[in-house]
mmCIF file of C-alpha atoms and ligand atoms in Angstrom:
data_model
loop_
_atom_site.group_PDB
_atom_site.id
_atom_site.type_symbol
_atom_site.label_atom_id
_atom_site.label_comp_id
_atom_site.label_asym_id
_atom_site.label_seq_id
_atom_site.Cartn_x
_atom_site.Cartn_y
_atom_site.Cartn_z
ATOM 1 C CA UNK A 923 65.567 73.757 119.258
ATOM 2 C CA UNK A 924 66.027 75.156 122.697
ATOM 3 C CA UNK A 925 69.653 74.933 123.775
ATOM 4 C CA UNK A 926 68.832 75.301 127.417
ATOM 5 C CA UNK A 927 69.906 73.591 130.599
ATOM 6 C CA UNK A 928 67.851 70.561 129.928
ATOM 7 C CA UNK A 929 69.452 70.104 126.494
ATOM 8 C CA UNK A 930 72.956 70.302 127.770
ATOM 9 C CA UNK A 931 72.298 68.029 130.775
ATOM 10 C CA UNK A 932 70.774 65.542 128.789
ATOM 11 C CA UNK A 933 73.820 65.663 126.205
ATOM 12 C CA UNK A 934 76.206 64.957 129.311
ATOM 13 C CA UNK A 935 74.039 62.203 130.718
ATOM 14 C CA UNK A 936 73.865 60.454 127.370
ATOM 15 C CA UNK A 937 77.429 60.769 126.784
ATOM 16 C CA UNK A 938 77.035 63.063 123.464
ATOM 17 C CA UNK A 939 79.941 65.224 124.184
ATOM 18 C CA UNK A 940 81.783 65.045 120.822
ATOM 19 C CA UNK A 941 83.075 68.636 121.584
ATOM 20 C CA UNK A 942 85.046 67.349 124.676
ATOM 21 C CA UNK A 943 88.856 67.442 123.657
ATOM 22 C CA UNK A 944 89.728 65.566 126.833
ATOM 23 C CA UNK A 945 92.366 68.009 127.730
ATOM 24 C CA UNK A 946 93.312 71.621 127.419
ATOM 25 C CA UNK A 947 93.708 72.625 123.758
ATOM 26 C CA UNK A 948 97.070 73.705 122.544
ATOM 27 C CA UNK A 949 96.183 77.287 121.413
ATOM 28 C CA UNK A 950 94.915 78.139 125.033
ATOM 29 C CA UNK A 951 97.613 76.199 126.629
ATOM 30 C CA UNK A 952 100.170 78.318 124.911
ATOM 31 C CA UNK A 953 98.433 81.412 125.465
ATOM 32 C CA UNK A 954 98.153 80.686 129.270
ATOM 33 C CA UNK A 955 101.968 79.808 129.499
ATOM 34 C CA UNK A 956 102.807 83.310 128.562
ATOM 35 C CA UNK A 957 100.784 84.902 131.296
ATOM 36 C CA UNK A 958 102.961 85.949 134.154
ATOM 37 C CA UNK A 959 100.368 87.661 136.518
ATOM 38 C CA UNK A 960 98.990 84.823 138.539
ATOM 39 C CA UNK A 961 96.507 87.221 140.315
ATOM 40 C CA UNK A 962 94.337 87.789 137.302
ATOM 41 C CA UNK A 963 90.681 87.098 137.856
ATOM 42 C CA UNK A 964 89.728 84.541 135.074
ATOM 43 C CA UNK A 965 86.298 83.160 133.779
ATOM 44 C CA UNK A 966 85.835 80.154 131.740
ATOM 45 C CA UNK A 967 82.073 80.308 130.766
ATOM 46 C CA UNK A 968 80.442 77.098 129.295
ATOM 47 C CA UNK A 969 83.376 75.487 130.815
ATOM 48 C CA UNK A 970 82.160 71.818 130.321
ATOM 49 C CA UNK A 971 84.986 69.536 131.898
ATOM 50 C CA UNK A 972 87.014 72.809 132.571
ATOM 51 C CA UNK A 973 90.385 71.399 131.438
ATOM 52 C CA UNK A 974 91.503 75.081 131.052
ATOM 53 C CA UNK A 975 90.641 75.756 134.774
ATOM 54 C CA UNK A 976 92.389 72.557 135.901
ATOM 55 C CA UNK A 977 95.531 73.556 134.022
ATOM 56 C CA UNK A 978 95.480 77.258 135.375
ATOM 57 C CA UNK A 979 94.920 76.027 138.857
ATOM 58 C CA UNK A 980 97.824 73.619 138.551
ATOM 59 C CA UNK A 981 99.890 76.435 137.261
ATOM 60 C CA UNK A 982 99.435 78.619 140.281
ATOM 61 C CA UNK A 983 96.513 80.728 139.233
ATOM 62 C CA UNK A 984 94.037 81.001 142.189
ATOM 63 C CA UNK A 985 91.314 83.553 140.995
ATOM 64 C CA UNK A 986 89.911 81.164 138.410
ATOM 65 C CA UNK A 987 86.172 80.663 137.901
ATOM 66 C CA UNK A 988 84.277 78.082 135.938
ATOM 67 C CA UNK A 989 80.578 78.739 134.781
ATOM 68 C CA UNK A 990 78.281 76.095 133.317
ATOM 69 C CA UNK A 991 74.416 76.025 132.803
ATOM 70 C CA UNK A 992 74.502 72.391 133.672
ATOM 71 C CA UNK A 993 75.643 70.901 136.823
ATOM 72 C CA UNK A 994 76.936 67.627 135.330
ATOM 73 C CA UNK A 995 80.287 68.835 134.262
ATOM 74 C CA UNK A 996 80.742 70.839 137.318
ATOM 75 C CA UNK A 997 80.240 67.729 139.451
ATOM 76 C CA UNK A 998 82.775 65.764 137.203
ATOM 77 C CA UNK A 999 85.206 68.691 137.550
ATOM 78 C CA UNK A 1000 85.178 68.952 141.228
ATOM 79 C CA UNK A 1001 85.889 65.015 141.415
ATOM 80 C CA UNK A 1002 88.757 65.407 138.890
ATOM 81 C CA UNK A 1003 90.091 68.674 140.667
ATOM 82 C CA UNK A 1004 89.285 68.071 144.336
ATOM 83 C CA UNK A 1005 91.322 71.023 145.695
ATOM 84 C CA UNK A 1006 89.610 73.701 143.310
ATOM 85 C CA UNK A 1007 87.448 75.993 145.600
ATOM 86 C CA UNK A 1008 83.772 74.992 145.653
ATOM 87 C CA UNK A 1009 82.696 78.797 145.662
ATOM 88 C CA UNK A 1010 84.572 79.117 142.353
ATOM 89 C CA UNK A 1011 82.350 76.455 140.653
ATOM 90 C CA UNK A 1012 79.444 78.428 139.316
ATOM 91 C CA UNK A 1013 76.247 76.749 137.900
ATOM 92 C CA UNK A 1014 74.142 79.163 136.000
ATOM 93 C CA UNK A 1015 73.292 80.975 132.932
ATOM 94 C CA UNK A 1016 76.090 82.968 131.336
ATOM 95 C CA UNK A 1017 73.714 85.783 130.373
ATOM 96 C CA UNK A 1018 72.675 86.284 133.967
ATOM 97 C CA UNK A 1019 76.152 86.179 135.398
ATOM 98 C CA UNK A 1020 77.280 89.376 136.944
ATOM 99 C CA UNK A 1021 80.889 89.679 138.292
ATOM 100 C CA UNK A 1022 83.847 91.217 136.771
ATOM 101 C CA UNK A 1023 87.121 89.554 135.242
ATOM 102 C CA UNK A 1024 90.495 90.409 133.907
ATOM 103 C CA UNK A 1025 90.325 87.563 131.368
ATOM 104 C CA UNK A 1026 87.646 85.433 129.877
ATOM 105 C CA UNK A 1027 88.693 82.234 128.092
ATOM 106 C CA UNK A 1028 86.434 81.200 125.097
ATOM 107 C CA UNK A 1029 86.514 77.484 124.348
ATOM 108 C CA UNK A 1030 83.618 76.155 122.226
ATOM 109 C CA UNK A 1031 81.025 78.131 124.259
ATOM 110 C CA UNK A 1032 80.258 80.890 121.601
ATOM 111 C CA UNK A 1033 79.638 78.035 118.914
ATOM 112 C CA UNK A 1034 77.391 76.088 121.316
ATOM 113 C CA UNK A 1035 74.838 79.153 121.512
ATOM 114 C CA UNK A 1036 71.947 79.589 119.238
ATOM 115 C CA UNK A 1037 73.364 82.051 116.707
ATOM 116 C CA UNK A 1038 70.675 84.620 117.593
ATOM 117 C CA UNK A 1039 72.552 84.885 120.873
ATOM 118 C CA UNK A 1040 75.936 85.960 119.247
ATOM 119 C CA UNK A 1041 75.453 89.942 119.671
ATOM 120 C CA UNK A 1042 74.321 89.483 123.107
ATOM 121 C CA UNK A 1043 77.172 87.457 123.716
ATOM 122 C CA UNK A 1044 79.412 90.130 122.918
ATOM 123 C CA UNK A 1045 77.479 92.750 124.869
ATOM 124 C CA UNK A 1046 77.573 90.604 128.034
ATOM 125 C CA UNK A 1047 81.178 90.114 127.659
ATOM 126 C CA UNK A 1048 81.453 93.724 127.536
ATOM 127 C CA UNK A 1049 79.848 94.081 130.939
ATOM 128 C CA UNK A 1050 81.751 91.402 132.687
ATOM 129 C CA UNK A 1051 85.185 92.047 131.444
ATOM 130 C CA UNK A 1052 87.030 94.986 133.263
ATOM 131 C CA UNK A 1053 88.390 97.983 131.237
ATOM 132 C CA UNK A 1054 91.492 96.828 129.401
ATOM 133 C CA UNK A 1055 90.635 93.036 130.394
ATOM 134 C CA UNK A 1056 90.657 90.578 127.692
ATOM 135 C CA UNK A 1057 88.420 87.771 125.881
ATOM 136 C CA UNK A 1058 90.788 85.235 124.558
ATOM 137 C CA UNK A 1059 90.132 81.998 122.796
ATOM 138 C CA UNK A 1060 88.915 80.132 119.665
ATOM 139 C CA UNK A 1061 86.098 80.592 117.394
ATOM 140 C CA UNK A 1062 85.160 78.190 114.493
ATOM 141 C CA UNK A 1063 85.988 79.229 110.918
ATOM 142 C CA UNK A 1064 83.317 77.207 108.723
ATOM 143 C CA UNK A 1065 80.359 78.353 107.130
ATOM 144 C CA UNK A 1066 77.302 79.085 109.400
ATOM 145 C CA UNK A 1067 74.483 76.906 108.596
ATOM 146 C CA UNK A 1068 71.392 75.497 110.660
ATOM 147 C CA UNK A 1069 73.421 72.585 111.554
ATOM 148 C CA UNK A 1070 74.734 72.674 114.984
ATOM 149 C CA UNK A 1071 75.880 73.038 117.746
ATOM 150 C CA UNK A 1072 78.745 73.708 116.891
ATOM 151 C CA UNK A 1073 77.539 76.618 114.702
ATOM 152 C CA UNK A 1074 80.091 77.900 112.459
ATOM 153 C CA UNK A 1075 80.845 81.517 111.400
ATOM 154 C CA UNK A 1076 83.352 83.752 109.749
ATOM 155 C CA UNK A 1077 85.993 86.496 110.822
ATOM 156 C CA UNK A 1078 83.848 89.178 109.181
ATOM 157 C CA UNK A 1079 80.746 88.173 111.180
ATOM 158 C CA UNK A 1080 82.655 88.049 114.379
ATOM 159 C CA UNK A 1081 84.468 91.279 113.968
ATOM 160 C CA UNK A 1082 80.879 92.768 113.695
ATOM 161 C CA UNK A 1083 79.880 91.731 116.944
ATOM 162 C CA UNK A 1084 82.910 93.092 118.697
ATOM 163 C CA UNK A 1085 83.231 96.301 116.943
ATOM 164 C CA UNK A 1086 81.540 98.154 119.777
ATOM 165 C CA UNK A 1087 83.506 98.232 123.195
ATOM 166 C CA UNK A 1088 86.375 96.010 122.190
ATOM 167 C CA UNK A 1089 89.687 96.241 120.163
ATOM 168 C CA UNK A 1090 90.632 93.149 118.296
ATOM 169 C CA UNK A 1091 94.324 92.453 118.933
ATOM 170 C CA UNK A 1092 94.397 89.312 116.742
ATOM 171 C CA UNK A 1093 91.776 86.947 114.933
ATOM 172 C CA UNK A 1094 93.703 84.759 112.740
ATOM 173 C CA UNK A 1095 93.556 81.273 111.655
ATOM 174 C CA UNK A 1096 95.256 79.266 114.550
ATOM 175 C CA UNK A 1097 98.617 77.708 113.610
ATOM 176 C CA UNK A 1098 98.455 75.175 116.679
ATOM 177 C CA UNK A 1099 94.940 73.837 116.658
ATOM 178 C CA UNK A 1100 94.345 70.263 117.891
ATOM 179 C CA UNK A 1101 94.320 67.849 114.971
ATOM 180 C CA UNK A 1102 90.436 67.624 114.324
ATOM 181 C CA UNK A 1103 90.132 71.374 114.376
ATOM 182 C CA UNK A 1104 93.078 72.193 112.009
ATOM 183 C CA UNK A 1105 92.238 74.790 109.604
ATOM 184 C CA UNK A 1106 88.816 75.360 111.019
ATOM 185 C CA UNK A 1107 89.337 77.805 113.835
ATOM 186 C CA UNK A 1108 90.490 81.441 114.560
ATOM 187 C CA UNK A 1109 92.307 82.378 117.527
ATOM 188 C CA UNK A 1110 91.525 85.779 118.897
ATOM 189 C CA UNK A 1111 92.198 88.406 121.473
ATOM 190 C CA UNK A 1112 89.651 90.947 121.967
ATOM 191 C CA UNK A 1113 90.609 93.676 124.375
ATOM 192 C CA UNK A 1114 87.919 95.770 126.192
ATOM 193 C CA UNK A 1115 88.242 99.396 125.661
ATOM 194 C CA UNK A 1116 88.975 101.536 128.650
ATOM 195 C CA UNK A 1117 85.819 103.556 128.866
HETATM 196 C C1 LIG B 1347 80.020 72.581 123.506
HETATM 197 S S1 LIG B 1347 79.961 72.558 125.090
HETATM 198 C C2 LIG B 1347 81.841 73.096 125.400
HETATM 199 C C3 LIG B 1347 82.300 72.685 126.785
HETATM 200 C C4 LIG B 1347 83.573 73.099 126.958
HETATM 201 N N1 LIG B 1347 83.934 74.451 126.841
HETATM 202 C C5 LIG B 1347 84.714 72.354 126.256
HETATM 203 O O1 LIG B 1347 85.188 72.801 125.304
HETATM 204 O O2 LIG B 1347 84.619 71.019 126.325
HETATM 205 C C6 LIG B 1347 79.277 73.958 125.561
HETATM 206 C C7 LIG B 1347 79.015 74.165 127.039
HETATM 207 O O3 LIG B 1347 78.384 75.380 127.400
HETATM 208 C C8 LIG B 1347 77.356 75.186 128.399
HETATM 209 N N2 LIG B 1347 76.446 76.211 128.175
HETATM 210 C C9 LIG B 1347 75.462 76.399 127.254
HETATM 211 N N3 LIG B 1347 74.758 77.385 127.440
HETATM 212 C C10 LIG B 1347 75.093 77.875 128.532
HETATM 213 C C11 LIG B 1347 74.707 79.389 128.986
HETATM 214 N N4 LIG B 1347 73.863 80.110 128.553
HETATM 215 N N5 LIG B 1347 75.387 79.583 130.053
HETATM 216 C C12 LIG B 1347 76.480 78.771 130.711
HETATM 217 N N6 LIG B 1347 76.777 77.638 130.069
HETATM 218 C C13 LIG B 1347 76.168 77.130 128.977
HETATM 219 C C14 LIG B 1347 76.906 73.672 128.224
HETATM 220 O O4 LIG B 1347 76.312 73.194 129.243
HETATM 221 C C15 LIG B 1347 78.203 73.069 127.793
HETATM 222 O O5 LIG B 1347 78.996 72.473 128.830
#
């Protein structure tokens, strides 16, 4: 199966969007709520409907960028959040995205990729996150099988991908997951090493 732009656009067009929580999830919201620096340059890759960006923007963060390979959710986002700068709505492939961020937020993007792309995901995060910047978010914690997306995985597997270039501040079972994901996800903060 090719999880390409066509695949994702068809999922949106046919309404097969079971991943869509309909709102920002609690672990991400609580993380954002303790950030004081409103100047941070933040990326939400594989943003889908971009609830995290909507929340950040409403809280006064202005350097927020959303990126998705499919235009469908970006169109929906711009209708929902009309004040959001159009130049910060990016349609494209994460693996070809070239910019620098202080913070990247992971919310059901990693698990949507073909598992063979996981090491490349970590390498690419290493390229786009500034030294001492952070990758923060959620990773599923259930066995990886051929079934997916979402594709599962384990803490040991994830730690392996980030062992070069990042320091893991935390990667633990989330205590504040939304109900359908309770006991099934890890909250993590990976800090990019200072080269
Ligand atoms: C499972 S959905 C999650 C969407 C959103 N983060 C959420 O939690 O509702 C995965 C998203 O990643 C996007 N996507 C998949 N591969 C991508 C890639 N290589 N680059 C950018 N976006 C991608 C899809 O279009 C889709 O919107």
